[in-house]
PDB file of C-alpha atoms in Angstrom:
ATOM      1  CA  UNK W  21       3.656   5.481 -14.263  1.00  0.00           C
ATOM      2  CA  UNK W  22       3.430   9.060 -15.504  1.00  0.00           C
ATOM      3  CA  UNK W  23       0.584  10.742 -17.304  1.00  0.00           C
ATOM      4  CA  UNK W  24      -1.138   9.101 -20.306  1.00  0.00           C
ATOM      5  CA  UNK W  25       0.230  10.634 -23.478  1.00  0.00           C
ATOM      6  CA  UNK W  26       3.233  12.083 -21.639  1.00  0.00           C
ATOM      7  CA  UNK W  27       6.908  11.544 -22.342  1.00  0.00           C
ATOM      8  CA  UNK W  28       7.412   7.754 -22.605  1.00  0.00           C
ATOM      9  CA  UNK W  29      10.917   8.212 -21.189  1.00  0.00           C
ATOM     10  CA  UNK W  30       9.530   9.666 -17.965  1.00  0.00           C
ATOM     11  CA  UNK W  31       7.491   6.785 -16.629  1.00  0.00           C
ATOM     12  CA  UNK W  32       7.456   3.068 -16.074  1.00  0.00           C
ATOM     13  CA  UNK W  33       9.843   0.513 -14.591  1.00  0.00           C
ATOM     14  CA  UNK W  34      12.620   0.587 -17.180  1.00  0.00           C
ATOM     15  CA  UNK W  35      16.294   0.515 -16.216  1.00  0.00           C
ATOM     16  CA  UNK W  36      16.855   4.019 -17.562  1.00  0.00           C
ATOM     17  CA  UNK W  37      14.001   5.592 -15.648  1.00  0.00           C
ATOM     18  CA  UNK W  38      14.595   3.805 -12.328  1.00  0.00           C
ATOM     19  CA  UNK W  39      18.318   4.620 -12.238  1.00  0.00           C
ATOM     20  CA  UNK W  40      17.744   8.222 -13.252  1.00  0.00           C
ATOM     21  CA  UNK W  41      15.013   8.801 -10.689  1.00  0.00           C
ATOM     22  CA  UNK W  42      16.863   7.093  -7.833  1.00  0.00           C
ATOM     23  CA  UNK W  43      19.745   9.482  -8.438  1.00  0.00           C
ATOM     24  CA  UNK W  44      17.298  12.408  -8.543  1.00  0.00           C
ATOM     25  CA  UNK W  45      15.691  11.271  -5.288  1.00  0.00           C
ATOM     26  CA  UNK W  46      19.038  10.933  -3.528  1.00  0.00           C
ATOM     27  CA  UNK W  47      19.957  14.441  -4.593  1.00  0.00           C
ATOM     28  CA  UNK W  48      16.635  15.934  -3.473  1.00  0.00           C
ATOM     29  CA  UNK W  49      16.735  14.067  -0.153  1.00  0.00           C
ATOM     30  CA  UNK W  50      20.409  14.947   0.361  1.00  0.00           C
ATOM     31  CA  UNK W  51      21.241  11.398   1.391  1.00  0.00           C
ATOM     32  CA  UNK W  52      23.524   8.623   0.178  1.00  0.00           C
ATOM     33  CA  UNK W  53      21.051   5.753   0.208  1.00  0.00           C
ATOM     34  CA  UNK W  54      17.383   4.773   0.364  1.00  0.00           C
ATOM     35  CA  UNK W  55      16.498   2.166   2.983  1.00  0.00           C
ATOM     36  CA  UNK W  56      13.543   0.625   1.131  1.00  0.00           C
ATOM     37  CA  UNK W  57      12.670   1.382  -2.484  1.00  0.00           C
ATOM     38  CA  UNK W  58       9.239   0.329  -3.751  1.00  0.00           C
ATOM     39  CA  UNK W  59       8.279  -0.181  -7.375  1.00  0.00           C
ATOM     40  CA  UNK W  60       4.724   1.116  -7.471  1.00  0.00           C
ATOM     41  CA  UNK W  61       2.588  -1.072  -9.750  1.00  0.00           C
ATOM     42  CA  UNK W  62       3.734  -3.395 -12.555  1.00  0.00           C
ATOM     43  CA  UNK W  63       4.712  -1.926 -15.921  1.00  0.00           C
ATOM     44  CA  UNK W  64       3.240  -3.971 -18.804  1.00  0.00           C
ATOM     45  CA  UNK W  65       5.794  -2.484 -21.209  1.00  0.00           C
ATOM     46  CA  UNK W  66       8.889  -3.546 -19.230  1.00  0.00           C
ATOM     47  CA  UNK W  67      10.006  -7.088 -18.452  1.00  0.00           C
ATOM     48  CA  UNK W  68      10.308  -7.650 -14.718  1.00  0.00           C
ATOM     49  CA  UNK W  69      13.838  -9.009 -15.336  1.00  0.00           C
ATOM     50  CA  UNK W  70      14.938  -5.548 -16.513  1.00  0.00           C
ATOM     51  CA  UNK W  71      13.416  -3.929 -13.431  1.00  0.00           C
ATOM     52  CA  UNK W  72      15.006  -6.411 -11.024  1.00  0.00           C
ATOM     53  CA  UNK W  73      18.378  -6.126 -12.775  1.00  0.00           C
ATOM     54  CA  UNK W  74      18.375  -2.334 -12.376  1.00  0.00           C
ATOM     55  CA  UNK W  75      17.357  -2.574  -8.716  1.00  0.00           C
ATOM     56  CA  UNK W  76      20.014  -5.212  -8.023  1.00  0.00           C
ATOM     57  CA  UNK W  77      22.702  -2.983  -9.541  1.00  0.00           C
ATOM     58  CA  UNK W  78      21.517  -0.034  -7.429  1.00  0.00           C
ATOM     59  CA  UNK W  79      21.663  -2.253  -4.355  1.00  0.00           C
ATOM     60  CA  UNK W  80      25.214  -3.357  -5.189  1.00  0.00           C
ATOM     61  CA  UNK W  81      26.157   0.314  -5.577  1.00  0.00           C
ATOM     62  CA  UNK W  82      24.808   1.040  -2.099  1.00  0.00           C
ATOM     63  CA  UNK W  83      22.178   3.458  -3.346  1.00  0.00           C
ATOM     64  CA  UNK W  84      19.297   1.348  -2.031  1.00  0.00           C
ATOM     65  CA  UNK W  85      19.437  -1.103   0.867  1.00  0.00           C
ATOM     66  CA  UNK W  86      16.380  -3.186  -0.029  1.00  0.00           C
ATOM     67  CA  UNK W  87      13.589  -3.109  -2.588  1.00  0.00           C
ATOM     68  CA  UNK W  88      10.026  -4.280  -2.866  1.00  0.00           C
ATOM     69  CA  UNK W  89       6.880  -4.094  -4.947  1.00  0.00           C
ATOM     70  CA  UNK W  90       3.692  -2.147  -4.404  1.00  0.00           C
ATOM     71  CA  UNK W  91       0.198  -3.103  -5.581  1.00  0.00           C
ATOM     72  CA  UNK W  92       1.446  -6.089  -7.599  1.00  0.00           C
ATOM     73  CA  UNK W  93      -1.147  -8.838  -8.178  1.00  0.00           C
ATOM     74  CA  UNK W  94      -0.302 -12.290  -6.888  1.00  0.00           C
ATOM     75  CA  UNK W  95       0.620 -13.792 -10.260  1.00  0.00           C
ATOM     76  CA  UNK W  96       3.092 -10.982 -11.028  1.00  0.00           C
ATOM     77  CA  UNK W  97       4.548 -11.297  -7.540  1.00  0.00           C
ATOM     78  CA  UNK W  98       5.237 -14.992  -8.202  1.00  0.00           C
ATOM     79  CA  UNK W  99       6.722 -14.192 -11.635  1.00  0.00           C
ATOM     80  CA  UNK W 100       9.085 -11.656 -10.051  1.00  0.00           C
ATOM     81  CA  UNK W 101      10.204 -14.173  -7.414  1.00  0.00           C
ATOM     82  CA  UNK W 102      10.853 -16.863 -10.038  1.00  0.00           C
ATOM     83  CA  UNK W 103      12.703 -14.407 -12.294  1.00  0.00           C
ATOM     84  CA  UNK W 104      14.954 -13.322  -9.429  1.00  0.00           C
ATOM     85  CA  UNK W 105      15.713 -16.972  -8.617  1.00  0.00           C
ATOM     86  CA  UNK W 106      16.360 -18.044 -12.216  1.00  0.00           C
ATOM     87  CA  UNK W 107      18.469 -14.987 -13.138  1.00  0.00           C
ATOM     88  CA  UNK W 108      20.357 -14.744  -9.816  1.00  0.00           C
ATOM     89  CA  UNK W 109      18.991 -11.253  -9.171  1.00  0.00           C
ATOM     90  CA  UNK W 110      17.888  -9.524  -6.006  1.00  0.00           C
ATOM     91  CA  UNK W 111      14.237 -10.122  -5.200  1.00  0.00           C
ATOM     92  CA  UNK W 112      11.335  -8.096  -3.924  1.00  0.00           C
ATOM     93  CA  UNK W 113      11.413  -8.543  -0.141  1.00  0.00           C
ATOM     94  CA  UNK W 114       8.273  -6.512   0.591  1.00  0.00           C
ATOM     95  CA  UNK W 115       4.868  -5.982  -0.947  1.00  0.00           C
ATOM     96  CA  UNK W 116       2.738  -2.913  -0.290  1.00  0.00           C
ATOM     97  CA  UNK W 117      -0.916  -3.702  -1.150  1.00  0.00           C
ATOM     98  CA  UNK W 118      -4.208  -2.002  -0.298  1.00  0.00           C
ATOM     99  CA  UNK W 119      -5.872  -3.842   2.600  1.00  0.00           C
ATOM    100  CA  UNK W 120      -8.629  -3.006   5.055  1.00  0.00           C
ATOM    101  CA  UNK W 121     -11.837  -4.449   6.445  1.00  0.00           C
ATOM    102  CA  UNK W 122     -13.559  -3.086   3.329  1.00  0.00           C
ATOM    103  CA  UNK W 123     -10.902  -4.187   0.802  1.00  0.00           C
ATOM    104  CA  UNK W 124     -10.039  -7.828   1.493  1.00  0.00           C
ATOM    105  CA  UNK W 125      -9.369  -9.388  -1.920  1.00  0.00           C
ATOM    106  CA  UNK W 126      -5.681 -10.005  -1.181  1.00  0.00           C
ATOM    107  CA  UNK W 127      -6.580 -12.529   1.522  1.00  0.00           C
ATOM    108  CA  UNK W 128      -7.385 -15.074  -1.198  1.00  0.00           C
ATOM    109  CA  UNK W 129      -4.131 -14.962  -3.125  1.00  0.00           C
ATOM    110  CA  UNK W 130      -1.542 -12.251  -2.471  1.00  0.00           C
ATOM    111  CA  UNK W 131      -1.167 -12.751   1.282  1.00  0.00           C
ATOM    112  CA  UNK W 132      -0.581 -16.526   0.973  1.00  0.00           C
ATOM    113  CA  UNK W 133       1.963 -15.826  -1.792  1.00  0.00           C
ATOM    114  CA  UNK W 134       3.783 -13.308   0.411  1.00  0.00           C
ATOM    115  CA  UNK W 135       3.941 -15.847   3.235  1.00  0.00           C
ATOM    116  CA  UNK W 136       5.245 -18.547   0.891  1.00  0.00           C
ATOM    117  CA  UNK W 137       8.106 -16.340  -0.305  1.00  0.00           C
ATOM    118  CA  UNK W 138       8.900 -14.746   3.046  1.00  0.00           C
ATOM    119  CA  UNK W 139       7.904 -11.248   1.965  1.00  0.00           C
ATOM    120  CA  UNK W 140       7.023  -8.571   4.479  1.00  0.00           C
ATOM    121  CA  UNK W 141       3.600  -7.030   3.815  1.00  0.00           C
ATOM    122  CA  UNK W 142       3.107  -3.303   4.448  1.00  0.00           C
ATOM    123  CA  UNK W 143      -0.545  -2.579   3.618  1.00  0.00           C
ATOM    124  CA  UNK W 144      -1.605   0.908   2.607  1.00  0.00           C
ATOM    125  CA  UNK W 145      -5.003   2.502   3.248  1.00  0.00           C
ATOM    126  CA  UNK W 146      -5.915   0.361   6.299  1.00  0.00           C
ATOM    127  CA  UNK W 147      -8.636   2.944   7.050  1.00  0.00           C
ATOM    128  CA  UNK W 148     -10.098   2.524   3.552  1.00  0.00           C
ATOM    129  CA  UNK W 149      -9.421   6.050   2.406  1.00  0.00           C
ATOM    130  CA  UNK W 150     -11.015   7.524   5.519  1.00  0.00           C
ATOM    131  CA  UNK W 151     -14.231   5.482   5.523  1.00  0.00           C
ATOM    132  CA  UNK W 152     -13.087   3.684   8.707  1.00  0.00           C
ATOM    133  CA  UNK W 153     -12.112   6.754  10.721  1.00  0.00           C
ATOM    134  CA  UNK W 154     -15.543   7.096  12.336  1.00  0.00           C
ATOM    135  CA  UNK W 155     -16.159  10.387  10.560  1.00  0.00           C
ATOM    136  CA  UNK W 156     -18.598   8.851   8.075  1.00  0.00           C
ATOM    137  CA  UNK W 157     -21.861   8.104   9.897  1.00  0.00           C
ATOM    138  CA  UNK W 158     -25.489   8.004   8.856  1.00  0.00           C
ATOM    139  CA  UNK W 159     -27.422  11.164   9.521  1.00  0.00           C
ATOM    140  CA  UNK W 160     -24.307  13.316   9.548  1.00  0.00           C
ATOM    141  CA  UNK W 161     -23.054  15.530   6.736  1.00  0.00           C
ATOM    142  CA  UNK W 162     -20.160  14.050   4.800  1.00  0.00           C
ATOM    143  CA  UNK W 163     -16.875  15.392   6.216  1.00  0.00           C
ATOM    144  CA  UNK W 164     -14.625  17.517   4.074  1.00  0.00           C
ATOM    145  CA  UNK W 165     -11.060  16.457   3.339  1.00  0.00           C
ATOM    146  CA  UNK W 166      -8.267  17.047   0.851  1.00  0.00           C
ATOM    147  CA  UNK W 167      -8.782  13.510  -0.448  1.00  0.00           C
ATOM    148  CA  UNK W 168     -12.487  14.091  -1.068  1.00  0.00           C
ATOM    149  CA  UNK W 169     -11.705  17.336  -2.857  1.00  0.00           C
ATOM    150  CA  UNK W 170      -9.230  15.577  -5.153  1.00  0.00           C
ATOM    151  CA  UNK W 171     -11.410  12.486  -5.772  1.00  0.00           C
ATOM    152  CA  UNK W 172     -15.021  13.565  -5.167  1.00  0.00           C
ATOM    153  CA  UNK W 173     -16.517  10.537  -6.949  1.00  0.00           C
ATOM    154  CA  UNK W 174     -15.079   8.207  -4.290  1.00  0.00           C
ATOM    155  CA  UNK W 175     -17.095   9.966  -1.578  1.00  0.00           C
ATOM    156  CA  UNK W 176     -20.269  10.897  -3.459  1.00  0.00           C
ATOM    157  CA  UNK W 177     -23.075   9.497  -1.289  1.00  0.00           C
ATOM    158  CA  UNK W 178     -25.463   9.436  -4.246  1.00  0.00           C
ATOM    159  CA  UNK W 179     -23.371   6.538  -5.592  1.00  0.00           C
ATOM    160  CA  UNK W 180     -24.805   3.146  -4.461  1.00  0.00           C
ATOM    161  CA  UNK W 181     -21.296   1.720  -3.967  1.00  0.00           C
ATOM    162  CA  UNK W 182     -20.414   4.564  -1.596  1.00  0.00           C
ATOM    163  CA  UNK W 183     -23.700   4.099   0.261  1.00  0.00           C
ATOM    164  CA  UNK W 184     -22.742   0.472   0.867  1.00  0.00           C
ATOM    165  CA  UNK W 185     -19.425   1.659   2.303  1.00  0.00           C
ATOM    166  CA  UNK W 186     -21.311   4.039   4.581  1.00  0.00           C
ATOM    167  CA  UNK W 187     -23.600   1.235   5.762  1.00  0.00           C
ATOM    168  CA  UNK W 188     -20.597  -1.008   6.436  1.00  0.00           C
ATOM    169  CA  UNK W 189     -18.805   1.774   8.313  1.00  0.00           C
ATOM    170  CA  UNK W 190     -21.917   2.359  10.408  1.00  0.00           C
ATOM    171  CA  UNK W 191     -22.212  -1.337  11.314  1.00  0.00           C
ATOM    172  CA  UNK W 192     -18.499  -1.532  12.141  1.00  0.00           C
ATOM    173  CA  UNK W 193     -18.734   1.572  14.312  1.00  0.00           C
ATOM    174  CA  UNK W 194     -21.463  -0.153  16.360  1.00  0.00           C
ATOM    175  CA  UNK W 195     -19.291  -3.279  16.637  1.00  0.00           C
ATOM    176  CA  UNK W 196     -16.345  -1.169  17.792  1.00  0.00           C
ATOM    177  CA  UNK W 197     -18.491   0.598  20.397  1.00  0.00           C
ATOM    178  CA  UNK W 198     -19.717  -2.743  21.744  1.00  0.00           C
ATOM    179  CA  UNK W 199     -16.089  -3.957  21.976  1.00  0.00           C
ATOM    180  CA  UNK W 200     -15.021  -0.808  23.824  1.00  0.00           C
ATOM    181  CA  UNK W 201     -12.863   0.351  20.918  1.00  0.00           C
ATOM    182  CA  UNK W 202     -12.717   3.248  18.527  1.00  0.00           C
ATOM    183  CA  UNK W 203     -13.469   2.377  14.917  1.00  0.00           C
ATOM    184  CA  UNK W 204      -9.898   3.424  14.035  1.00  0.00           C
ATOM    185  CA  UNK W 205      -8.427   0.938  16.517  1.00  0.00           C
ATOM    186  CA  UNK W 206     -10.774  -1.790  15.292  1.00  0.00           C
ATOM    187  CA  UNK W 207      -9.783  -1.195  11.663  1.00  0.00           C
ATOM    188  CA  UNK W 208      -6.034  -1.087  12.295  1.00  0.00           C
ATOM    189  CA  UNK W 209      -6.105  -4.046  14.688  1.00  0.00           C
ATOM    190  CA  UNK W 210      -7.982  -6.061  12.061  1.00  0.00           C
ATOM    191  CA  UNK W 211      -5.187  -5.489   9.530  1.00  0.00           C
ATOM    192  CA  UNK W 212      -2.510  -6.253  12.140  1.00  0.00           C
ATOM    193  CA  UNK W 213      -4.272  -9.486  13.099  1.00  0.00           C
ATOM    194  CA  UNK W 214      -3.502 -11.195   9.784  1.00  0.00           C
ATOM    195  CA  UNK W 215      -0.380 -13.357  10.186  1.00  0.00           C
ATOM    196  CA  UNK W 216       1.031 -12.253   6.816  1.00  0.00           C
ATOM    197  CA  UNK W 217       0.934  -8.543   7.698  1.00  0.00           C
ATOM    198  CA  UNK W 218       4.117  -6.914   9.002  1.00  0.00           C
ATOM    199  CA  UNK W 219       2.873  -3.359   9.612  1.00  0.00           C
ATOM    200  CA  UNK W 220       0.130  -1.207   8.096  1.00  0.00           C
ATOM    201  CA  UNK W 221       1.113   2.146   6.650  1.00  0.00           C
ATOM    202  CA  UNK W 222      -0.637   5.155   8.148  1.00  0.00           C
ATOM    203  CA  UNK W 223      -0.613   8.571   6.522  1.00  0.00           C
ATOM    204  CA  UNK W 224      -1.307  11.196   9.180  1.00  0.00           C
ATOM    205  CA  UNK W 225      -1.470  14.872   8.254  1.00  0.00           C
ATOM    206  CA  UNK W 226      -2.017  16.266  11.769  1.00  0.00           C
ATOM    207  CA  UNK W 227      -0.744  15.334  15.246  1.00  0.00           C
ATOM    208  CA  UNK W 228      -4.289  14.325  16.220  1.00  0.00           C
ATOM    209  CA  UNK W 229      -4.320  11.574  13.607  1.00  0.00           C
ATOM    210  CA  UNK W 230      -1.299   9.529  14.815  1.00  0.00           C
ATOM    211  CA  UNK W 231      -2.456  10.029  18.408  1.00  0.00           C
ATOM    212  CA  UNK W 232      -5.766   8.393  17.453  1.00  0.00           C
ATOM    213  CA  UNK W 233      -4.070   5.545  15.539  1.00  0.00           C
ATOM    214  CA  UNK W 234      -0.895   4.373  17.263  1.00  0.00           C
ATOM    215  CA  UNK W 235      -2.701   2.799  20.216  1.00  0.00           C
ATOM    216  CA  UNK W 236      -4.040   0.119  17.873  1.00  0.00           C
ATOM    217  CA  UNK W 237      -0.729  -1.733  18.154  1.00  0.00           C
ATOM    218  CA  UNK W 238      -1.759  -2.773  21.683  1.00  0.00           C
ATOM    219  CA  UNK W 239      -5.226  -4.010  20.630  1.00  0.00           C
ATOM    220  CA  UNK W 240      -5.869  -7.734  20.207  1.00  0.00           C
ATOM    221  CA  UNK W 241      -9.243  -8.503  18.685  1.00  0.00           C
ATOM    222  CA  UNK W 242     -11.128 -11.462  20.110  1.00  0.00           C
ATOM    223  CA  UNK W 243     -12.311 -14.297  17.904  1.00  0.00           C
ATOM    224  CA  UNK W 244     -15.898 -13.149  18.410  1.00  0.00           C
ATOM    225  CA  UNK W 245     -15.121  -9.650  17.170  1.00  0.00           C
ATOM    226  CA  UNK W 246     -13.197 -10.955  14.174  1.00  0.00           C
ATOM    227  CA  UNK W 247     -16.073 -13.303  13.329  1.00  0.00           C
TER     228      UNK W 247
END
């Protein structure tokens, strides 16, 4: 969405900006098309019809193969689906929301909406920004990370909200141990267990991280553990 107070022509979901930046991306990536293009967050200053029209044209031109939304609330997801139907435009076929054991609000509305409209769901932050990696435990110093350096308030253990996250992570780590799992596998398997979820997005920075995460695809959590 760009920086507040920045150039209004260099942000948002307008036709001009989307088409310009898709072309810029194709040039930087040295490719002819983008397989899946996500619109990240709704733009209150642009009608969703304009956004969908631009994306449909780009799809017809072969510059993008498919497109979806990211972090759209349920009501705006429904509006986009209805607009695509009524205006004979391409529709969002995926949604990319935040979802983890600690961030479950989408279970009440967005996930049922995605199922109703046949949208694939690709959740981001299934490890809750690192809180569910097993690195945050009581009695241990808080681990350092690039994320914590960029957003220190989210990991400040003097904040009561962050202390509650630490307590939840501690309890979940005990549950994982009792189930014979790592906390990472428990967290990823939980996200995978929801019938609306297609595949969680992981963001590894080192080889050790995917090696600790990919095995979760073979984990099936029992009803007792989920309860």
